[in-house]
Amino acid sequence: MLTSVRFIIVYLLLAAAALFLCLHRDLPVPVTRPFSQFPVQVASWHMSSEATFSDSVLEALKPTDYLYRQYVADGGGNVTLYIGFHGGGKGSGGIHSPKHCLPGSGWYEESSRRRQLEGGTERINLVQSVYRKGEGRELFLYWFQVRDRSLNDEYSLKLAEISGSLLQRRRDSAFIRVSVSFEGDERAALELGERFIREFLPSIREFLPR
């Protein structure tokens, strides 16, 4: 008798879970403002170039909106900014981890660590890594933004997306990457990248939903 009751309870729970999965739909979330309106000048930085992806790349990444620009500081220094926003609705893909994409593009990882960066009014959890491709070296500072949370590992990102989907029917997230090419002085590249993030963070947060 007890076994039958347990079986019925398990069956009902599985049926309820199946019904929830069938009826549950995440709501598509747009960016607060389209990235086409992202400022071309912030503090002493001004945009020097902007790139767009091919149809095949867009089909693979499936971002709801994205930004891929290079900025130059008045005092010298070039920084590349990529923001990919994924609204979580139908047709929106998931974030592709740089740990898989960069090696797949021929980049070799020299170093990588998770850390925090003081960004004025908030601390940013990010990944600081250096990659080499041929003779070129590049510093990457990147993180995942899920509403008001900055995350620096893929497992936390997945958990945040799942909890957001279950509790708020939201699965939106963004990937922010700042990169600086350098030859010998990694510290100077790091200082340039950190300065860029601090000065651009208010603009970035303004365009992403909370």
Coordinates of C-alpha atoms in Angstrom, one line a residue:
M1 CA 0.0 0.0 0.0
L2 CA 2.8 2.4 1.0
T3 CA 4.6 1.6 -2.2
S4 CA 1.5 2.4 -4.3
V5 CA 1.1 5.8 -2.5
R6 CA 4.7 6.6 -3.2
F7 CA 4.4 5.7 -6.8
I8 CA 1.3 7.9 -7.2
I9 CA 3.1 10.8 -5.6
V10 CA 6.1 10.4 -7.9
Y11 CA 3.8 10.1 -10.9
L12 CA 1.9 13.2 -10.0
L13 CA 5.1 15.2 -9.5
L14 CA 6.5 14.1 -12.8
A15 CA 3.2 14.9 -14.5
A16 CA 3.2 18.4 -12.9
A17 CA 6.8 18.9 -14.0
A18 CA 6.0 17.9 -17.6
L19 CA 3.0 20.1 -17.7
F20 CA 5.0 23.1 -16.4
L21 CA 7.7 22.5 -19.0
C22 CA 5.1 22.3 -21.8
L23 CA 3.3 25.5 -20.7
H24 CA 6.4 27.5 -19.5
R25 CA 7.7 30.1 -22.0
D26 CA 10.4 32.7 -21.3
L27 CA 9.4 36.2 -22.1
P28 CA 11.6 38.0 -24.7
V29 CA 13.4 40.9 -23.1
P30 CA 14.7 43.7 -25.3
V31 CA 17.7 46.0 -24.6
T32 CA 16.8 49.2 -22.8
R33 CA 18.1 51.1 -25.8
P34 CA 19.4 49.7 -29.1
F35 CA 23.2 49.5 -29.3
S36 CA 23.1 51.6 -32.4
Q37 CA 22.6 54.5 -30.0
F38 CA 25.6 53.6 -27.9
P39 CA 27.8 56.7 -27.5
V40 CA 30.7 57.2 -29.9
Q41 CA 32.5 59.3 -27.3
V42 CA 32.9 58.8 -23.6
A43 CA 35.2 60.9 -21.5
S44 CA 38.5 61.0 -23.5
W45 CA 37.6 58.0 -25.7
H46 CA 36.2 58.2 -29.2
M47 CA 35.1 55.5 -31.6
S48 CA 37.6 54.7 -34.3
S49 CA 35.8 51.8 -36.1
E50 CA 32.8 49.6 -35.9
A51 CA 32.3 46.1 -37.3
T52 CA 29.3 44.0 -38.1
F53 CA 29.1 40.2 -38.2
S54 CA 28.4 38.1 -41.3
D55 CA 25.1 36.2 -41.6
S56 CA 26.9 32.9 -40.7
V57 CA 28.4 34.4 -37.5
L58 CA 25.0 35.9 -36.5
E59 CA 23.4 32.5 -37.2
A60 CA 25.8 30.9 -34.8
L61 CA 25.7 33.5 -32.0
K62 CA 22.1 34.5 -32.3
P63 CA 22.3 37.7 -30.3
T64 CA 19.3 39.9 -29.8
D65 CA 21.5 42.9 -30.2
Y66 CA 25.3 43.4 -30.3
L67 CA 28.0 46.0 -30.4
Y68 CA 31.5 45.5 -31.8
R69 CA 33.6 48.7 -31.7
Q70 CA 37.1 50.0 -31.3
Y71 CA 37.8 53.1 -29.2
V72 CA 40.9 55.3 -29.0
A73 CA 41.9 57.5 -26.1
D74 CA 43.1 61.0 -26.7
G75 CA 46.3 60.2 -24.9
G76 CA 46.9 57.1 -26.9
G77 CA 45.7 53.5 -26.5
N78 CA 43.3 51.3 -28.5
V79 CA 40.6 49.2 -26.8
T80 CA 38.0 46.9 -28.5
L81 CA 34.6 46.5 -26.9
Y82 CA 32.1 43.7 -27.6
I83 CA 28.7 43.5 -26.0
G84 CA 26.4 40.7 -27.0
F85 CA 22.9 40.7 -25.5
H86 CA 20.7 37.7 -25.6
G87 CA 17.1 38.4 -24.7
G88 CA 16.0 34.9 -24.0
G89 CA 13.1 34.8 -26.3
K90 CA 12.4 32.6 -29.3
G91 CA 15.3 32.7 -31.8
S92 CA 17.8 34.1 -29.2
G93 CA 20.8 31.9 -28.6
G94 CA 22.9 31.4 -25.5
I95 CA 26.2 33.1 -24.7
H96 CA 29.3 31.4 -26.2
S97 CA 32.1 31.0 -23.7
P98 CA 35.4 32.6 -24.7
K99 CA 37.1 29.5 -23.2
H100 CA 35.8 27.6 -26.2
C101 CA 35.5 30.2 -28.9
L102 CA 39.0 31.8 -28.6
P103 CA 41.0 28.5 -28.8
G104 CA 38.7 27.5 -31.7
S105 CA 39.8 30.6 -33.5
G106 CA 43.5 29.8 -33.1
W107 CA 44.2 31.7 -29.8
Y108 CA 46.3 30.0 -27.2
E109 CA 45.6 30.8 -23.5
E110 CA 48.7 32.0 -21.6
S111 CA 47.0 32.9 -18.3
S112 CA 43.5 33.3 -16.9
R113 CA 42.1 34.2 -13.5
R114 CA 38.8 35.3 -11.9
R115 CA 38.9 38.6 -10.0
Q116 CA 37.0 41.7 -9.0
L117 CA 37.3 45.2 -10.3
E118 CA 36.2 48.3 -8.4
G119 CA 33.9 50.0 -10.9
G120 CA 32.9 53.1 -9.0
T121 CA 29.6 52.3 -7.3
E122 CA 29.9 48.6 -7.8
R123 CA 32.3 45.7 -8.0
I124 CA 32.5 43.8 -11.2
N125 CA 33.3 40.0 -11.1
L126 CA 35.3 39.4 -14.2
V127 CA 37.8 37.2 -15.9
Q128 CA 41.3 38.5 -16.7
S129 CA 43.1 36.5 -19.3
V130 CA 45.9 36.8 -21.8
Y131 CA 45.9 34.9 -25.2
R132 CA 48.5 34.6 -27.9
K133 CA 47.9 34.1 -31.6
G134 CA 51.1 33.8 -33.6
E135 CA 53.3 36.8 -32.5
G136 CA 50.3 38.8 -31.2
R137 CA 49.2 38.9 -27.6
E138 CA 45.9 40.2 -26.3
L139 CA 44.5 41.0 -22.9
F140 CA 40.9 40.1 -22.3
L141 CA 38.7 41.4 -19.5
Y142 CA 35.2 39.9 -19.7
W143 CA 32.1 39.1 -17.7
F144 CA 28.5 38.0 -17.9
Q145 CA 25.8 40.4 -16.9
V146 CA 22.5 39.0 -15.7
R147 CA 20.4 42.0 -14.7
D148 CA 22.2 43.6 -11.6
R149 CA 24.7 40.7 -11.3
S150 CA 28.1 40.5 -12.8
L151 CA 29.3 36.9 -13.1
N152 CA 32.7 35.5 -14.0
D153 CA 32.1 31.8 -14.6
E154 CA 29.8 29.8 -16.8
Y155 CA 28.2 27.7 -14.0
S156 CA 27.0 30.8 -12.2
L157 CA 25.7 32.1 -15.5
K158 CA 23.6 28.9 -16.1
L159 CA 22.3 28.9 -12.6
A160 CA 21.2 32.6 -12.9
E161 CA 19.5 31.9 -16.2
I162 CA 17.7 28.9 -14.9
S163 CA 16.5 30.7 -11.7
G164 CA 15.5 33.7 -13.7
S165 CA 13.5 31.5 -16.1
L166 CA 11.7 29.7 -13.2
L167 CA 11.0 32.7 -11.0
Q168 CA 10.6 35.6 -13.5
R169 CA 10.2 33.9 -16.9
R170 CA 13.4 35.8 -17.9
R171 CA 16.5 34.2 -19.3
D172 CA 18.1 37.4 -20.7
S173 CA 21.9 37.9 -20.2
A174 CA 24.7 39.8 -21.7
F175 CA 28.4 39.1 -22.4
I176 CA 30.8 42.1 -22.1
R177 CA 34.4 41.8 -23.4
V178 CA 37.1 44.4 -23.4
S179 CA 40.3 43.5 -25.2
V180 CA 43.7 45.3 -25.6
S181 CA 46.5 44.2 -27.9
F182 CA 50.0 44.6 -26.6
E183 CA 53.6 43.5 -27.2
G184 CA 55.6 43.6 -24.0
D185 CA 54.0 45.7 -21.3
E186 CA 51.1 43.7 -20.0
R187 CA 50.6 46.0 -16.9
A188 CA 50.1 49.0 -19.2
A189 CA 47.5 47.1 -21.2
L190 CA 45.7 46.1 -18.0
E191 CA 45.6 49.6 -16.7
L192 CA 44.2 50.8 -20.0
G193 CA 41.5 48.1 -20.0
E194 CA 40.5 48.8 -16.4
R195 CA 40.3 52.5 -17.0
F196 CA 38.1 51.9 -20.1
I197 CA 35.7 49.7 -18.1
R198 CA 35.4 52.2 -15.2
E199 CA 34.6 55.1 -17.6
F200 CA 32.3 53.1 -19.9
L201 CA 30.4 51.1 -17.2
P202 CA 27.6 53.7 -16.6
S203 CA 26.9 53.7 -20.4
I204 CA 26.9 49.9 -20.6
R205 CA 24.6 49.6 -17.6
E206 CA 22.2 52.2 -19.2
F207 CA 21.7 50.0 -22.2
L208 CA 21.1 46.7 -20.4
P209 CA 17.8 45.7 -18.8
R210 CA 17.7 45.3 -15.0

